[in-house]
mmCIF file of C-alpha atoms in Angstrom:
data_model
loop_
_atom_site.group_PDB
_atom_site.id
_atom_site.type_symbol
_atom_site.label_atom_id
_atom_site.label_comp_id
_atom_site.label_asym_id
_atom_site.label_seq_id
_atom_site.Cartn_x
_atom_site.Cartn_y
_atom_site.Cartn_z
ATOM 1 C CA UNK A 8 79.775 78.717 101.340
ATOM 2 C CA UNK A 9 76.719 76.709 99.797
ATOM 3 C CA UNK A 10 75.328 73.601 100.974
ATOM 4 C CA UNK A 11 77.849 71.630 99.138
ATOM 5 C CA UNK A 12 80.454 73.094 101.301
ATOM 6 C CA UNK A 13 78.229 72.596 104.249
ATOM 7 C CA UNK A 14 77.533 76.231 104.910
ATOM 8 C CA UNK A 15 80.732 76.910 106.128
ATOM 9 C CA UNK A 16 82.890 80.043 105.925
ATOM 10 C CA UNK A 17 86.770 79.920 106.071
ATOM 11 C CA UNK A 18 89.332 83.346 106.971
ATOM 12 C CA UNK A 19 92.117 83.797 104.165
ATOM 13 C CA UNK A 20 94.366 85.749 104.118
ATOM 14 C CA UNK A 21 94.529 88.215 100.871
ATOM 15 C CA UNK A 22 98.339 87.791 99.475
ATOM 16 C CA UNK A 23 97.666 90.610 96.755
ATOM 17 C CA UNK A 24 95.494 93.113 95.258
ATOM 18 C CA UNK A 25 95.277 94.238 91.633
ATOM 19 C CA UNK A 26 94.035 97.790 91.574
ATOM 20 C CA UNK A 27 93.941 98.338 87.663
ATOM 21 C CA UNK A 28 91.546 95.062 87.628
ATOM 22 C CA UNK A 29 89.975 95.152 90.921
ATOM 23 C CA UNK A 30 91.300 91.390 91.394
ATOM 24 C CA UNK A 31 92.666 89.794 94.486
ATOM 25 C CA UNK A 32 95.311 86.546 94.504
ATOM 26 C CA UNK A 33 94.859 84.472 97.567
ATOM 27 C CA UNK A 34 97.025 81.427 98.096
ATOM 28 C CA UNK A 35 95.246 77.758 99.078
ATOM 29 C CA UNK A 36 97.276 74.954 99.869
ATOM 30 C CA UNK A 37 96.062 71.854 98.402
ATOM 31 C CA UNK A 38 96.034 68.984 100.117
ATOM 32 C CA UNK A 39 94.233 65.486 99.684
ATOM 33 C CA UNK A 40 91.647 65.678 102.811
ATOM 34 C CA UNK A 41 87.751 66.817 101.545
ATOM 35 C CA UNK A 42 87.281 69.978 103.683
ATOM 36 C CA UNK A 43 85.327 72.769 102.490
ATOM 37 C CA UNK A 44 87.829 74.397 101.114
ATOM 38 C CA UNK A 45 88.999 71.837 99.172
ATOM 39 C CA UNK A 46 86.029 71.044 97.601
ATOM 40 C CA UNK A 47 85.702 74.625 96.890
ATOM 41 C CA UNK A 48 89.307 75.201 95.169
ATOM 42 C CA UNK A 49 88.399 72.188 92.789
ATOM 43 C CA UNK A 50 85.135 73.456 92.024
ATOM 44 C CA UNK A 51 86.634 76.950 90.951
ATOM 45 C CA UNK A 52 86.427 77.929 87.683
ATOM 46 C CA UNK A 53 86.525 81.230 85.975
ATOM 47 C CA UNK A 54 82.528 82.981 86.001
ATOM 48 C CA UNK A 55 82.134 81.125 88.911
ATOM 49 C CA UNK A 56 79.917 83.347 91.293
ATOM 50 C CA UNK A 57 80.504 83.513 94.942
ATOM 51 C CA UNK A 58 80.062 85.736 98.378
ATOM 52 C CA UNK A 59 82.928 87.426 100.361
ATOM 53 C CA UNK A 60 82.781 89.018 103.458
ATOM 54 C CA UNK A 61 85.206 91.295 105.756
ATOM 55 C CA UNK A 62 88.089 92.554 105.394
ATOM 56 C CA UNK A 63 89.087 91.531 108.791
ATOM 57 C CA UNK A 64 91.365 94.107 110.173
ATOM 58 C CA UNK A 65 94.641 92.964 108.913
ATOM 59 C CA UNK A 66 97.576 93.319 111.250
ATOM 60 C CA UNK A 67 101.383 93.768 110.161
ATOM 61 C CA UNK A 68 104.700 94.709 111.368
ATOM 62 C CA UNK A 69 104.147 97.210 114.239
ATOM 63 C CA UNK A 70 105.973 100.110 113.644
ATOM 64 C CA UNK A 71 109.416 101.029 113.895
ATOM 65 C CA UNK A 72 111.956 103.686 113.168
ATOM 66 C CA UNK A 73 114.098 103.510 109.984
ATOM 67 C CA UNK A 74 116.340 100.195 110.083
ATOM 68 C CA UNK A 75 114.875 99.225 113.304
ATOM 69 C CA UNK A 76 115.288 95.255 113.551
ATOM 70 C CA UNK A 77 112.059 92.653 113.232
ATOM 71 C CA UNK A 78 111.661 89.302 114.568
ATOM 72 C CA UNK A 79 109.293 87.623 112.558
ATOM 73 C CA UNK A 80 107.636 83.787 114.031
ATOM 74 C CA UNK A 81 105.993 82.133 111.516
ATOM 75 C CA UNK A 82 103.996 78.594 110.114
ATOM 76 C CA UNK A 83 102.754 77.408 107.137
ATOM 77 C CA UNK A 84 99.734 78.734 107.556
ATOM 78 C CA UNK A 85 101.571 82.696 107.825
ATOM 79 C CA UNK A 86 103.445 82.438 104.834
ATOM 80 C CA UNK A 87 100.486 84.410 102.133
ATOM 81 C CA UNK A 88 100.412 87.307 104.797
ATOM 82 C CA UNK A 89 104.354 86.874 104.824
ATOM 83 C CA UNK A 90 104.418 87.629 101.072
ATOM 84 C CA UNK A 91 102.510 90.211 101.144
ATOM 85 C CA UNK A 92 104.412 92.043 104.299
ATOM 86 C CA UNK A 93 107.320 91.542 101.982
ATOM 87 C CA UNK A 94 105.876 92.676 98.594
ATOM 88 C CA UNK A 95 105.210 96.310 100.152
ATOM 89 C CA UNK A 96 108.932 96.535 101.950
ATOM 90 C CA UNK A 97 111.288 99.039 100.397
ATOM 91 C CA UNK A 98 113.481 95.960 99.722
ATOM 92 C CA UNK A 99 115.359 95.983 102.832
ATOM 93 C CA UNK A 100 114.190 94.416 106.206
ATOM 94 C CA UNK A 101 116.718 93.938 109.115
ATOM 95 C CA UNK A 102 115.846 91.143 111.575
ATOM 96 C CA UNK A 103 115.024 87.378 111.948
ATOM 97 C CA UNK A 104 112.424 85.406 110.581
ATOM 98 C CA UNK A 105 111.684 81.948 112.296
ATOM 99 C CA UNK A 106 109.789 79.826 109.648
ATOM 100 C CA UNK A 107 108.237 76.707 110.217
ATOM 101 C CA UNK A 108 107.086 74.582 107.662
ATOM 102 C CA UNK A 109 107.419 71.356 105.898
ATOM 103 C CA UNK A 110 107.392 72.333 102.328
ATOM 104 C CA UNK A 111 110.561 73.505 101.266
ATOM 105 C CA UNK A 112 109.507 74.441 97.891
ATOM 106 C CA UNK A 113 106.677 76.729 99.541
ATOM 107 C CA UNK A 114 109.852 78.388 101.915
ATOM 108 C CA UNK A 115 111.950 78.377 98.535
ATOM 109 C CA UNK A 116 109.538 80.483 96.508
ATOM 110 C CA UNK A 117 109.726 83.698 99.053
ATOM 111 C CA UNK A 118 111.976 86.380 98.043
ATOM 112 C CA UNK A 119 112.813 87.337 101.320
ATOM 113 C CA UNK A 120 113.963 91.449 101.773
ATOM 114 C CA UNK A 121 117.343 92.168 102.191
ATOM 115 C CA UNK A 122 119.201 91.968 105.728
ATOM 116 C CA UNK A 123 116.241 89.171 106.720
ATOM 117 C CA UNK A 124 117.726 86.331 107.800
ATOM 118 C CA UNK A 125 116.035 82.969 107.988
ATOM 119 C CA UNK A 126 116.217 80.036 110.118
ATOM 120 C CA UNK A 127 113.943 77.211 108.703
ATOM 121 C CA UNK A 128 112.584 74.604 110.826
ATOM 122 C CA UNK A 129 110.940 71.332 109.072
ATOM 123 C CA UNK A 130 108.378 70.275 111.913
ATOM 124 C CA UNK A 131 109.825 66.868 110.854
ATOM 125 C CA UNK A 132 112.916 67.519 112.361
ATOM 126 C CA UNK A 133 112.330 68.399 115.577
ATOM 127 C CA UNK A 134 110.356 67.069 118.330
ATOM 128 C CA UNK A 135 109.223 70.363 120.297
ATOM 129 C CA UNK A 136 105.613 71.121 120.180
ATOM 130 C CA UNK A 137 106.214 74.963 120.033
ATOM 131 C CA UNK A 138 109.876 75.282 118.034
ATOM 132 C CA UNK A 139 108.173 78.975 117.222
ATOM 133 C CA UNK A 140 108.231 79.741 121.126
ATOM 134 C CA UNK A 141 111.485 78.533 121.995
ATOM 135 C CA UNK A 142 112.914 80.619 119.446
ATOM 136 C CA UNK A 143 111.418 83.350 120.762
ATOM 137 C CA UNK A 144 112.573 82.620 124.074
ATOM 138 C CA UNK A 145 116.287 82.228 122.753
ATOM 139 C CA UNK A 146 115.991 85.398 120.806
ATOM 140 C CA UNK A 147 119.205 87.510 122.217
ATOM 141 C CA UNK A 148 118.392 91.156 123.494
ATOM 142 C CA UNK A 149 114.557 91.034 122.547
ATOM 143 C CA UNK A 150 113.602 94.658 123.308
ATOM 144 C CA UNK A 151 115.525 95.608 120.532
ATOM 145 C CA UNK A 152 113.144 94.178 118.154
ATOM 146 C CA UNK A 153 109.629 94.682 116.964
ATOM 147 C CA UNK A 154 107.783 91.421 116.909
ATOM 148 C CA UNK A 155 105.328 90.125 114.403
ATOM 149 C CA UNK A 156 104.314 86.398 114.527
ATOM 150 C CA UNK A 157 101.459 84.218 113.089
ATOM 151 C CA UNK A 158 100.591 80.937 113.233
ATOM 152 C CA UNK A 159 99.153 78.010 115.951
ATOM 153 C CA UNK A 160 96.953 79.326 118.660
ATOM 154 C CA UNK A 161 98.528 78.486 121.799
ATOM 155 C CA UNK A 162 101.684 78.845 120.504
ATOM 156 C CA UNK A 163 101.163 82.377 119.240
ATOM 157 C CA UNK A 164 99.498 83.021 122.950
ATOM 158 C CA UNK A 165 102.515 82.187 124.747
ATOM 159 C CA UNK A 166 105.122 84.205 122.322
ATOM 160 C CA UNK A 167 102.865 86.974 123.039
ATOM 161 C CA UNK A 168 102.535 86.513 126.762
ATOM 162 C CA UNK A 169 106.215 86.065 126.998
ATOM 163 C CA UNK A 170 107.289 89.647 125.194
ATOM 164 C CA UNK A 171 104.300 91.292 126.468
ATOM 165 C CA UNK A 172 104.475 90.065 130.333
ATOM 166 C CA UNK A 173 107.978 88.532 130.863
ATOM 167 C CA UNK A 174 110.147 91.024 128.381
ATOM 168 C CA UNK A 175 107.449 94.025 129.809
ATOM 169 C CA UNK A 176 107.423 95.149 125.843
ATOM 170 C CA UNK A 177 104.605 97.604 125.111
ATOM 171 C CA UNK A 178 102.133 95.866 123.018
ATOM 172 C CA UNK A 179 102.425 98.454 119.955
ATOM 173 C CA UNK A 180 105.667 96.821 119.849
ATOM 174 C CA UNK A 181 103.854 93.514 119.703
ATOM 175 C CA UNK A 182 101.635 91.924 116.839
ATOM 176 C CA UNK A 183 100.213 88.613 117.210
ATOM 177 C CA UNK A 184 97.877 86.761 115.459
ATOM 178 C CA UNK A 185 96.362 82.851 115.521
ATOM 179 C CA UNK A 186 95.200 81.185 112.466
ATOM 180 C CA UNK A 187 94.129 77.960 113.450
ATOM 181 C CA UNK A 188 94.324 75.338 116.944
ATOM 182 C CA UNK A 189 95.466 72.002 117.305
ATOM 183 C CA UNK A 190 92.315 69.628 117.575
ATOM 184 C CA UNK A 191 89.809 72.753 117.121
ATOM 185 C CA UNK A 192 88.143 72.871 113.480
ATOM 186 C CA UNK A 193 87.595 76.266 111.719
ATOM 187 C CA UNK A 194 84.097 76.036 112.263
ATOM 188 C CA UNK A 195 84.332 76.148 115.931
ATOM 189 C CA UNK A 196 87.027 78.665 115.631
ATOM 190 C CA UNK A 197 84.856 80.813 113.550
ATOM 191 C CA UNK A 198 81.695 80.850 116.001
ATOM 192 C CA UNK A 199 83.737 81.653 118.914
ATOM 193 C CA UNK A 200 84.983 84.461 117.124
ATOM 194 C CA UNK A 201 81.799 85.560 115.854
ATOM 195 C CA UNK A 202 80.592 86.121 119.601
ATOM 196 C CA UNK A 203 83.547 87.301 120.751
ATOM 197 C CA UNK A 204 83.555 90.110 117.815
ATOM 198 C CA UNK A 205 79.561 90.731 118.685
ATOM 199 C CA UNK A 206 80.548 91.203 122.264
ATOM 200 C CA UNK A 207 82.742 93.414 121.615
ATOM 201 C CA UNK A 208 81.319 95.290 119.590
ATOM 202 C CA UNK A 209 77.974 95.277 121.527
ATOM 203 C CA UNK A 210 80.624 97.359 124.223
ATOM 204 C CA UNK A 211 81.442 100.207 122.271
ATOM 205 C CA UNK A 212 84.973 98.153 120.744
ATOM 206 C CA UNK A 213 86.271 98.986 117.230
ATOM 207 C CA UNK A 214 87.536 96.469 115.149
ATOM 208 C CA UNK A 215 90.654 97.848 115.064
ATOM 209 C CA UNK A 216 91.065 97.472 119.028
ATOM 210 C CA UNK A 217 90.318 93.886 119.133
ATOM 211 C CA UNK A 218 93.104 90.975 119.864
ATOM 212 C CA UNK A 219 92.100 87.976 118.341
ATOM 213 C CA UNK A 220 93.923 85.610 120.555
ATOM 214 C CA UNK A 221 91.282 87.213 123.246
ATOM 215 C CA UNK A 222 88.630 85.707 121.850
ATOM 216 C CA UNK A 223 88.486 82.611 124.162
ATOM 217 C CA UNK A 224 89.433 79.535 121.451
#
């Protein structure tokens, strides 16, 4: 971003992507604080000229065989890539989805695929730091499921470490991403992943073989 944003760059996630006009839809949540992406989002206006860079590697549901059952563990932050998981579904997707998030409007507006079921949990409501995790950990016969989950850092590290090293899953049944930390700003987030990427890469890595939670945040 320019100067007026203080020179900072933010990771979105792209919710959809029109082909015919070579458009892409990607959801900010407004809120009254003046980060740079606020500022931004208010600024926008249609000829308004800007830089993107990436894509990132995006990461979905692993995959399964026909009818196989997901467990989805999800935040706020999770619920653009959500949409879009769900957007490209045949219309049916057996499983769980564990959905945390204060605005029930936001949690109203998904047109979730049939046989999903979801259990909403208003942070508001509950006084456990990681409601995600012990969902996880409550989840009956686990193996049976491939798991997909977004959201808090630390939280996302320890639903991974427990289906990964407690449950023994294999980690192509596994898919695990962190969008933000609690008391880390983006910007620090974004330089440690920077090096971590660089290192990476620097050792022969594709981008497609890198775990995000690995980078060290």
């Amino acid at each position: 971003m320019s100067e007026r944003y203080g020179n900072h760059t933010r990771v979105y996630t792209v919710r959809d992507f029109l082909e015919d006009t070579g458009e892409v839809v990607v959801d900010i949540v407004q809120h009254e604080h003046d980060s740079p992406m606020m500022l931004f989002s208010r600024d926008a206006h249609v000829g308004m000229e800007f830089s993107l860079t990436g894509p990132r590697v995006h990461f979905t549901i692993p995959p399964r065989e026909q009818d196989e059952p997901v467990a989805l563990f999800a935040d706020a932050t999770a619920i653009p890539a959500l949409v879009s998981i769900f957007d490209r579904t045949d219309g049916k997707l057996p499983g769980e989805l564990y959905l945390v998030a204060g605005d029930r409007a936001a949690v109203n507006e998904i047109t979730l695929p049939g046989d999903l079921r979801l259990t909403h949990i208003n942070p508001e409501d509950t006084g456990d730091p990681q409601p995600l995790y012990t969902c996880a950990r409550a989840l009956e016969n686990p193996t049976s499921y491939v798991v997909w989950a977004a959201g808090e850092r630390a939280e996302m590290a320890s639903i991974r470490s427990y289906f990964r090293d407690e449950v023994g899953m294999d980690k192509s049944r596994v898919s695990v991403a962190g969008y933000w930390r609690i008391g880390v700003g983006n910007d620090e987030i974004d330089r440690a992943r920077k090096k971590f990427y660089e290192r990476k890469r620097a050792e022969g890595a594709k981008l497609e073989d890198f775990n995000d939670l690995d980078a060290g945040i």
